[in-house]
mmCIF file of C-alpha atoms and ligand atoms in Angstrom:
data_model
loop_
_atom_site.group_PDB
_atom_site.id
_atom_site.type_symbol
_atom_site.label_atom_id
_atom_site.label_comp_id
_atom_site.label_asym_id
_atom_site.label_seq_id
_atom_site.Cartn_x
_atom_site.Cartn_y
_atom_site.Cartn_z
ATOM 1 C CA MET A 350 12.847 11.155 8.683
ATOM 2 C CA TYR A 351 11.499 7.882 9.720
ATOM 3 C CA ASN A 352 13.301 5.032 10.538
ATOM 4 C CA SER A 353 13.096 3.019 7.248
ATOM 5 C CA TRP A 354 14.811 -0.091 9.126
ATOM 6 C CA LEU A 355 11.441 -1.210 10.272
ATOM 7 C CA ASN A 356 10.167 -0.723 6.520
ATOM 8 C CA ILE A 357 6.804 -0.171 7.816
ATOM 9 C CA GLU A 358 5.482 2.790 5.644
ATOM 10 C CA ASN A 359 2.289 2.685 4.329
ATOM 11 C CA LYS A 360 1.220 -0.527 6.518
ATOM 12 C CA VAL A 361 -2.487 -0.557 7.806
ATOM 13 C CA VAL A 362 -2.183 -0.936 11.356
ATOM 14 C CA ILE A 363 -5.574 -1.063 13.677
ATOM 15 C CA VAL A 364 -4.971 -0.155 17.489
ATOM 16 C CA THR A 365 -7.644 -0.919 19.851
ATOM 17 C CA GLY A 366 -7.636 1.233 23.092
ATOM 18 C CA GLY A 367 -5.216 3.283 21.223
ATOM 19 C CA ALA A 368 -6.795 6.715 22.609
ATOM 20 C CA SER A 369 -4.581 6.309 25.901
ATOM 21 C CA GLY A 370 -1.577 4.796 27.275
ATOM 22 C CA ILE A 371 0.318 2.085 25.712
ATOM 23 C CA GLY A 372 -2.178 2.276 22.583
ATOM 24 C CA LYS A 373 -1.815 5.698 22.434
ATOM 25 C CA ALA A 374 2.042 5.384 22.476
ATOM 26 C CA ILE A 375 1.945 2.522 20.016
ATOM 27 C CA ALA A 376 -0.223 4.418 17.484
ATOM 28 C CA GLN A 377 2.352 7.471 17.789
ATOM 29 C CA GLU A 378 5.219 4.827 16.947
ATOM 30 C CA TYR A 379 3.464 3.455 13.953
ATOM 31 C CA LEU A 380 2.721 6.879 12.803
ATOM 32 C CA ASN A 381 6.553 8.176 13.216
ATOM 33 C CA ASN A 382 7.436 5.048 11.178
ATOM 34 C CA GLY A 383 5.032 6.002 8.292
ATOM 35 C CA ALA A 384 2.240 3.588 8.783
ATOM 36 C CA ASN A 385 -1.306 4.568 8.613
ATOM 37 C CA VAL A 386 -2.844 4.112 12.043
ATOM 38 C CA ILE A 387 -6.468 3.300 12.662
ATOM 39 C CA VAL A 388 -7.231 4.226 16.538
ATOM 40 C CA CYS A 389 -10.358 2.440 17.867
ATOM 41 C CA ASP A 390 -11.689 3.279 21.199
ATOM 42 C CA MET A 391 -14.784 3.983 23.141
ATOM 43 C CA ASN A 392 -13.446 7.142 24.466
ATOM 44 C CA PRO A 393 -15.528 9.875 22.448
ATOM 45 C CA LYS A 394 -12.293 12.388 22.632
ATOM 46 C CA GLU A 395 -9.873 11.958 19.710
ATOM 47 C CA PRO A 396 -6.430 11.669 20.590
ATOM 48 C CA GLU A 397 -3.856 13.977 19.500
ATOM 49 C CA PHE A 398 -0.741 12.849 17.778
ATOM 50 C CA VAL A 399 2.581 14.612 16.915
ATOM 51 C CA LEU A 400 2.958 14.392 13.047
ATOM 52 C CA ASN A 401 5.222 15.741 10.258
ATOM 53 C CA GLU A 402 5.246 15.237 6.568
ATOM 54 C CA ASN A 403 6.579 11.754 6.893
ATOM 55 C CA SER A 404 4.248 10.316 9.305
ATOM 56 C CA GLY A 405 1.121 7.967 8.343
ATOM 57 C CA LYS A 406 -2.259 9.141 8.641
ATOM 58 C CA SER A 407 -3.936 8.709 11.740
ATOM 59 C CA THR A 408 -7.963 7.787 11.425
ATOM 60 C CA TYR A 409 -10.212 7.626 14.921
ATOM 61 C CA VAL A 410 -12.983 5.210 14.765
ATOM 62 C CA LEU A 411 -15.006 4.933 17.754
ATOM 63 C CA THR A 412 -15.489 1.197 18.849
ATOM 64 C CA ASP A 413 -16.657 -0.727 21.649
ATOM 65 C CA VAL A 414 -14.221 -4.274 21.464
ATOM 66 C CA THR A 415 -17.013 -6.028 23.263
ATOM 67 C CA ASN A 416 -19.441 -5.440 20.457
ATOM 68 C CA SER A 417 -19.033 -7.151 17.520
ATOM 69 C CA GLN A 418 -21.343 -5.129 15.303
ATOM 70 C CA SER A 419 -19.281 -2.060 16.266
ATOM 71 C CA ILE A 420 -16.143 -3.998 15.534
ATOM 72 C CA ASN A 421 -17.555 -5.001 12.165
ATOM 73 C CA ASN A 422 -18.521 -1.354 11.113
ATOM 74 C CA MET A 423 -14.662 -0.401 12.196
ATOM 75 C CA VAL A 424 -13.563 -3.170 9.978
ATOM 76 C CA GLU A 425 -15.492 -2.092 7.066
ATOM 77 C CA ILE A 426 -14.684 1.604 7.542
ATOM 78 C CA VAL A 427 -10.915 0.383 7.405
ATOM 79 C CA LYS A 428 -11.294 -1.816 4.403
ATOM 80 C CA GLN A 429 -13.106 1.021 2.672
ATOM 81 C CA LYS A 430 -10.541 3.579 3.058
ATOM 82 C CA PHE A 431 -7.467 1.408 2.943
ATOM 83 C CA GLY A 432 -8.092 -1.789 1.396
ATOM 84 C CA LYS A 433 -6.143 -4.331 3.515
ATOM 85 C CA ILE A 434 -5.506 -4.717 6.951
ATOM 86 C CA ASP A 435 -1.619 -5.540 7.761
ATOM 87 C CA ILE A 436 -1.359 -5.301 11.602
ATOM 88 C CA LEU A 437 -4.142 -5.786 14.356
ATOM 89 C CA ILE A 438 -2.925 -4.450 18.113
ATOM 90 C CA ASN A 439 -5.240 -5.988 20.491
ATOM 91 C CA ASN A 440 -4.727 -3.143 23.262
ATOM 92 C CA ALA A 441 -7.838 -2.071 24.642
ATOM 93 C CA GLY A 442 -7.917 -3.274 28.481
ATOM 94 C CA ILE A 443 -9.344 -2.625 32.023
ATOM 95 C CA ASN A 444 -8.144 -3.783 35.547
ATOM 96 C CA ILE A 445 -10.285 -3.645 38.520
ATOM 97 C CA PRO A 446 -8.385 -5.063 41.639
ATOM 98 C CA ARG A 447 -10.694 -7.314 43.963
ATOM 99 C CA LEU A 448 -10.019 -10.323 46.239
ATOM 100 C CA LEU A 449 -11.491 -13.413 45.873
ATOM 101 C CA VAL A 450 -12.975 -13.445 49.450
ATOM 102 C CA ASP A 451 -12.452 -10.164 51.603
ATOM 103 C CA ALA A 452 -11.794 -12.072 55.007
ATOM 104 C CA ASN A 453 -12.423 -8.445 56.928
ATOM 105 C CA GLU A 454 -15.291 -7.567 54.964
ATOM 106 C CA PRO A 455 -17.081 -10.421 53.270
ATOM 107 C CA LYS A 456 -19.184 -9.299 50.330
ATOM 108 C CA GLY A 457 -17.627 -5.902 50.754
ATOM 109 C CA LYS A 458 -16.602 -3.314 48.283
ATOM 110 C CA TYR A 459 -13.329 -4.809 47.182
ATOM 111 C CA GLU A 460 -14.717 -8.509 46.681
ATOM 112 C CA LEU A 461 -14.832 -9.883 43.631
ATOM 113 C CA ASP A 462 -18.474 -9.879 42.120
ATOM 114 C CA GLU A 463 -20.116 -11.380 38.868
ATOM 115 C CA ILE A 464 -20.460 -7.866 37.426
ATOM 116 C CA THR A 465 -16.522 -7.176 38.073
ATOM 117 C CA TRP A 466 -15.800 -10.327 36.783
ATOM 118 C CA ASP A 467 -17.940 -9.991 33.532
ATOM 119 C CA LYS A 468 -16.651 -6.406 32.709
ATOM 120 C CA VAL A 469 -12.906 -7.729 32.704
ATOM 121 C CA VAL A 470 -13.441 -10.808 30.911
ATOM 122 C CA ASN A 471 -15.497 -9.053 28.212
ATOM 123 C CA VAL A 472 -12.841 -6.277 27.563
ATOM 124 C CA ASN A 473 -9.589 -8.381 28.001
ATOM 125 C CA PHE A 474 -10.596 -11.557 26.689
ATOM 126 C CA LYS A 475 -13.586 -11.765 24.511
ATOM 127 C CA GLY A 476 -12.936 -8.448 23.187
ATOM 128 C CA VAL A 477 -9.622 -9.946 21.694
ATOM 129 C CA PHE A 478 -11.509 -12.958 20.220
ATOM 130 C CA LEU A 479 -14.053 -10.471 18.659
ATOM 131 C CA CYS A 480 -11.559 -8.223 17.162
ATOM 132 C CA SER A 481 -9.037 -10.907 16.036
ATOM 133 C CA GLN A 482 -12.013 -12.898 14.352
ATOM 134 C CA ALA A 483 -13.063 -9.769 12.385
ATOM 135 C CA VAL A 484 -9.749 -9.018 11.108
ATOM 136 C CA ALA A 485 -8.466 -12.259 10.506
ATOM 137 C CA ARG A 486 -11.270 -13.069 8.036
ATOM 138 C CA GLU A 487 -9.577 -10.158 5.750
ATOM 139 C CA MET A 488 -6.310 -11.225 6.734
ATOM 140 C CA VAL A 489 -6.929 -14.835 5.335
ATOM 141 C CA LYS A 490 -8.139 -13.582 2.256
ATOM 142 C CA GLN A 491 -4.896 -11.598 1.792
ATOM 143 C CA LYS A 492 -2.697 -14.594 2.844
ATOM 144 C CA SER A 493 -0.977 -12.148 5.251
ATOM 145 C CA GLY A 494 -1.145 -9.826 8.473
ATOM 146 C CA VAL A 495 0.212 -9.892 12.145
ATOM 147 C CA ILE A 496 -1.821 -9.773 15.004
ATOM 148 C CA ILE A 497 -0.273 -8.678 18.067
ATOM 149 C CA ASN A 498 -1.942 -9.141 21.569
ATOM 150 C CA ILE A 499 -0.948 -6.978 24.515
ATOM 151 C CA SER A 500 -1.062 -9.134 27.770
ATOM 152 C CA SER A 501 0.677 -8.605 30.910
ATOM 153 C CA GLU A 502 3.566 -10.038 32.920
ATOM 154 C CA SER A 503 0.717 -10.341 36.052
ATOM 155 C CA GLY A 504 -0.542 -13.006 33.337
ATOM 156 C CA LEU A 505 2.548 -15.221 33.687
ATOM 157 C CA GLU A 506 2.774 -15.547 37.648
ATOM 158 C CA GLY A 507 -0.745 -14.323 38.939
ATOM 159 C CA SER A 508 -1.201 -11.116 40.862
ATOM 160 C CA GLU A 509 -2.265 -10.539 44.560
ATOM 161 C CA GLY A 510 -5.755 -8.562 44.293
ATOM 162 C CA GLN A 511 -5.761 -8.741 40.454
ATOM 163 C CA SER A 512 -6.813 -12.403 39.749
ATOM 164 C CA VAL A 513 -9.425 -11.819 37.267
ATOM 165 C CA TYR A 514 -7.123 -9.605 35.284
ATOM 166 C CA ALA A 515 -4.129 -11.906 35.238
ATOM 167 C CA ALA A 516 -6.295 -14.782 34.604
ATOM 168 C CA THR A 517 -7.411 -12.944 31.163
ATOM 169 C CA LYS A 518 -4.107 -11.854 30.254
ATOM 170 C CA ASN A 519 -3.046 -15.635 31.015
ATOM 171 C CA ALA A 520 -5.873 -16.705 28.454
ATOM 172 C CA VAL A 521 -4.697 -14.277 25.830
ATOM 173 C CA ASN A 522 -1.212 -15.776 25.789
ATOM 174 C CA SER A 523 -3.197 -19.145 25.271
ATOM 175 C CA LEU A 524 -5.203 -17.664 22.628
ATOM 176 C CA THR A 525 -1.785 -16.259 20.930
ATOM 177 C CA ARG A 526 -0.181 -19.699 20.638
ATOM 178 C CA SER A 527 -3.646 -21.441 19.659
ATOM 179 C CA TRP A 528 -4.058 -18.958 16.973
ATOM 180 C CA ALA A 529 -0.390 -19.072 15.994
ATOM 181 C CA LYS A 530 -0.853 -22.543 15.170
ATOM 182 C CA GLU A 531 -4.234 -22.267 13.057
ATOM 183 C CA LEU A 532 -3.177 -19.166 11.427
ATOM 184 C CA GLY A 533 0.700 -19.494 10.634
ATOM 185 C CA LYS A 534 -0.136 -21.873 7.985
ATOM 186 C CA LEU A 535 -2.451 -19.343 6.469
ATOM 187 C CA GLY A 536 0.239 -16.419 6.070
ATOM 188 C CA ILE A 537 -0.619 -14.458 9.538
ATOM 189 C CA ARG A 538 1.694 -14.357 12.487
ATOM 190 C CA VAL A 539 0.249 -13.932 15.983
ATOM 191 C CA VAL A 540 2.593 -12.570 18.740
ATOM 192 C CA GLY A 541 2.233 -11.366 22.084
ATOM 193 C CA VAL A 542 3.540 -8.428 24.419
ATOM 194 C CA ALA A 543 3.459 -8.755 28.356
ATOM 195 C CA PRO A 544 4.414 -5.524 30.065
ATOM 196 C CA GLY A 545 5.226 -5.296 33.539
ATOM 197 C CA ILE A 546 5.175 -1.987 35.668
ATOM 198 C CA LEU A 547 5.241 0.981 33.195
ATOM 199 C CA GLU A 548 4.701 5.061 33.562
ATOM 200 C CA ALA A 549 1.585 5.564 34.620
ATOM 201 C CA THR A 550 -1.384 5.240 32.080
ATOM 202 C CA GLY A 551 -5.336 5.735 32.137
ATOM 203 C CA LEU A 552 -5.425 2.491 33.855
ATOM 204 C CA ARG A 553 -3.734 3.764 37.145
ATOM 205 C CA THR A 554 -6.503 6.004 38.361
ATOM 206 C CA ILE A 555 -6.644 6.645 42.234
ATOM 207 C CA GLU A 556 -9.668 4.074 42.539
ATOM 208 C CA TYR A 557 -7.513 1.574 41.057
ATOM 209 C CA GLU A 558 -4.477 1.992 43.586
ATOM 210 C CA THR A 559 -6.836 2.438 46.278
ATOM 211 C CA ALA A 560 -8.315 -0.862 45.389
ATOM 212 C CA LEU A 561 -5.072 -2.357 44.913
ATOM 213 C CA ALA A 562 -3.292 -1.138 47.996
ATOM 214 C CA TYR A 563 -6.431 -2.314 49.982
ATOM 215 C CA THR A 564 -6.237 -5.926 48.496
ATOM 216 C CA ARG A 565 -2.254 -6.111 49.335
ATOM 217 C CA ASN A 566 -3.224 -4.596 52.966
ATOM 218 C CA ILE A 567 -0.763 -1.792 52.286
ATOM 219 C CA THR A 568 -1.421 1.890 51.655
ATOM 220 C CA VAL A 569 -1.511 3.711 48.653
ATOM 221 C CA ASP A 570 1.941 5.426 49.079
ATOM 222 C CA GLU A 571 3.698 2.022 49.933
ATOM 223 C CA LEU A 572 2.008 0.549 46.727
ATOM 224 C CA ARG A 573 3.672 3.473 44.709
ATOM 225 C CA ALA A 574 6.978 3.169 46.380
ATOM 226 C CA GLY A 575 7.259 -0.400 45.011
ATOM 227 C CA TYR A 576 6.883 0.921 41.422
ATOM 228 C CA ASN A 577 10.533 1.727 41.106
ATOM 229 C CA LYS A 578 12.066 -0.650 43.746
ATOM 230 C CA THR A 579 14.653 -3.506 42.491
ATOM 231 C CA SER A 580 12.810 -5.975 44.681
ATOM 232 C CA THR A 581 10.145 -5.459 42.614
ATOM 233 C CA THR A 582 12.007 -4.864 39.414
ATOM 234 C CA PRO A 583 15.309 -5.738 38.789
ATOM 235 C CA LEU A 584 16.017 -2.574 36.682
ATOM 236 C CA GLY A 585 15.050 -0.542 39.291
ATOM 237 C CA ARG A 586 12.608 1.619 37.418
ATOM 238 C CA SER A 587 9.221 1.856 35.816
ATOM 239 C CA GLY A 588 9.085 0.792 32.004
ATOM 240 C CA LYS A 589 8.520 3.518 29.514
ATOM 241 C CA LEU A 590 5.724 3.404 27.198
ATOM 242 C CA THR A 591 7.847 4.196 24.049
ATOM 243 C CA GLU A 592 9.802 1.214 25.304
ATOM 244 C CA VAL A 593 6.752 -1.007 24.633
ATOM 245 C CA ALA A 594 5.797 0.675 21.775
ATOM 246 C CA ASP A 595 9.202 0.272 20.267
ATOM 247 C CA LEU A 596 8.846 -3.887 20.839
ATOM 248 C CA VAL A 597 5.594 -3.775 19.466
ATOM 249 C CA CYS A 598 6.515 -1.745 16.185
ATOM 250 C CA TYR A 599 9.195 -4.422 15.572
ATOM 251 C CA LEU A 600 7.020 -7.328 16.055
ATOM 252 C CA GLY A 601 4.514 -6.177 13.359
ATOM 253 C CA SER A 602 7.642 -5.666 10.834
ATOM 254 C CA GLU A 603 9.036 -8.111 8.599
ATOM 255 C CA ARG A 604 12.155 -7.692 10.625
ATOM 256 C CA ALA A 605 10.348 -10.086 13.100
ATOM 257 C CA SER A 606 9.006 -12.449 9.987
ATOM 258 C CA TYR A 607 10.157 -15.414 12.251
ATOM 259 C CA ILE A 608 8.496 -14.738 15.520
ATOM 260 C CA HIS A 609 5.310 -16.544 16.112
ATOM 261 C CA GLY A 610 3.151 -17.862 18.839
ATOM 262 C CA VAL A 611 5.042 -16.486 21.825
ATOM 263 C CA THR A 612 4.321 -13.603 24.176
ATOM 264 C CA TYR A 613 7.490 -11.369 25.236
ATOM 265 C CA ASN A 614 7.911 -10.218 28.264
ATOM 266 C CA ILE A 615 8.899 -6.537 28.621
ATOM 267 C CA ALA A 616 9.162 -5.942 32.447
ATOM 268 C CA GLY A 617 12.823 -4.891 33.527
ATOM 269 C CA GLY A 618 13.122 -8.420 34.806
ATOM 270 C CA LYS A 619 9.924 -8.514 36.763
ATOM 271 C CA THR A 620 8.793 -12.179 36.927
ATOM 272 C CA ARG A 621 6.218 -12.457 40.096
ATOM 273 C CA GLY A 622 3.215 -10.321 38.895
HETATM 274 N N1 NAD B 849 -0.164 -0.010 32.308
HETATM 275 C C1 NAD B 849 0.302 -0.985 32.561
HETATM 276 O O1 NAD B 849 1.255 -0.935 33.376
HETATM 277 C C2 NAD B 849 0.219 -2.313 31.910
HETATM 278 C C3 NAD B 849 0.898 -3.150 32.064
HETATM 279 C C4 NAD B 849 0.806 -4.510 31.458
HETATM 280 C C5 NAD B 849 -0.506 -4.293 30.520
HETATM 281 N N2 NAD B 849 -0.860 -3.291 30.116
HETATM 282 C C6 NAD B 849 -2.001 -3.514 29.192
HETATM 283 O O2 NAD B 849 -2.000 -2.704 28.010
HETATM 284 C C7 NAD B 849 -3.090 -2.456 27.807
HETATM 285 C C8 NAD B 849 -3.337 -0.580 27.598
HETATM 286 O O3 NAD B 849 -3.546 -0.539 28.724
HETATM 287 P P1 NAD B 849 -2.970 1.020 29.281
HETATM 288 O O4 NAD B 849 -2.125 0.915 30.672
HETATM 289 O O5 NAD B 849 -2.537 1.961 28.297
HETATM 290 O O6 NAD B 849 -4.731 1.726 29.933
HETATM 291 P P2 NAD B 849 -5.124 2.991 29.297
HETATM 292 O O7 NAD B 849 -6.345 3.033 30.307
HETATM 293 O O8 NAD B 849 -4.314 4.412 29.496
HETATM 294 O O9 NAD B 849 -5.818 2.392 28.186
HETATM 295 C C9 NAD B 849 -6.728 1.589 27.853
HETATM 296 C C10 NAD B 849 -7.684 2.012 26.641
HETATM 297 O O10 NAD B 849 -8.567 1.267 26.084
HETATM 298 C C11 NAD B 849 -10.026 1.906 25.992
HETATM 299 N N3 NAD B 849 -11.175 0.682 26.301
HETATM 300 C C12 NAD B 849 -11.386 0.111 27.397
HETATM 301 N N4 NAD B 849 -12.552 -0.339 27.141
HETATM 302 C C13 NAD B 849 -12.889 -0.725 25.824
HETATM 303 C C14 NAD B 849 -13.566 -0.963 25.010
HETATM 304 N N5 NAD B 849 -14.647 -1.766 25.348
HETATM 305 N N6 NAD B 849 -13.603 -1.014 23.778
HETATM 306 C C15 NAD B 849 -12.651 0.146 23.156
HETATM 307 N N7 NAD B 849 -11.554 0.628 23.747
HETATM 308 C C16 NAD B 849 -11.634 0.438 25.185
HETATM 309 C C17 NAD B 849 -9.805 2.962 27.027
HETATM 310 O O11 NAD B 849 -10.804 3.863 26.884
HETATM 311 C C18 NAD B 849 -8.530 3.343 26.909
HETATM 312 O O12 NAD B 849 -8.302 4.180 26.067
HETATM 313 C C19 NAD B 849 -4.307 -3.269 28.444
HETATM 314 O O13 NAD B 849 -4.357 -4.138 27.726
HETATM 315 C C20 NAD B 849 -3.514 -3.241 30.083
HETATM 316 O O14 NAD B 849 -3.894 -4.601 30.397
HETATM 317 C C21 NAD B 849 -0.812 -2.157 30.655
#
């Protein structure tokens, strides 16, 4: 049995970046609750979900959130198949740790360059704009809908070695606040969710950890030891993907009908990037 307390059965939910990590966990939780989920991702490998007779239906649409044509195509498919869009989760994101200036190796491998800047900004920031605009056009006609932007705790305070990533996330928090002002009167809620350190996802590759450790002048082992320290995260553990998914399902539901224009930190008490 799904949990009808949320009452999101038969809702139509788009999850960008839903083939992996947090997005996949969010998609699974919506499916568990009887919602129909359109998973959009660049990954050619379709994700597998655990389904039973009460689960919603999942549809996979290959989508590049940096490409408006690809997004319009996805929205068209959703409209034709379901005739409405209730919830958009802007979750697709990437993180490439770099220093503004590498004092030990100027213009070296781990110094921020324009290509890295553009890549991260395009997915994490422009992608949120393009997907939200395409979907909000439909929500405005319906006079209803919820947009949920997946941000990051690092966006609140900045983060050593992750300046461009943190900047895109803070920029997304700003979009959440502004779009709430524009869209609230049209019947659309806009909220954000900012997770802290979570159990490993596709984002935490060895390249990512090596680069982040370098930028902080520590070893990868020292970086990993920090994931579960109370000095980093007061609750002393990484967050579970299901804990983020539960919050996102709640925020998308009518139970959260007066929550608008804010970004929820879900980080075990961590507040310093
Ligand atoms: N993992 C964490 O600890 C953490 C913490 C805070 C915030 N976040 C945010 O959560 C979101 C999900 O991250 P994750 O940790 O699950 O990472 P992940 O790498 O497991 O998942 C991200 C997904 O986005 C997809 N993607 C990347 N570029 C895309 C594009 N152009 N178009 C469509 N899909 C694209 C990837 O293929 C991947 O499936 C991101 O926005 C990330 O910044 C993650």
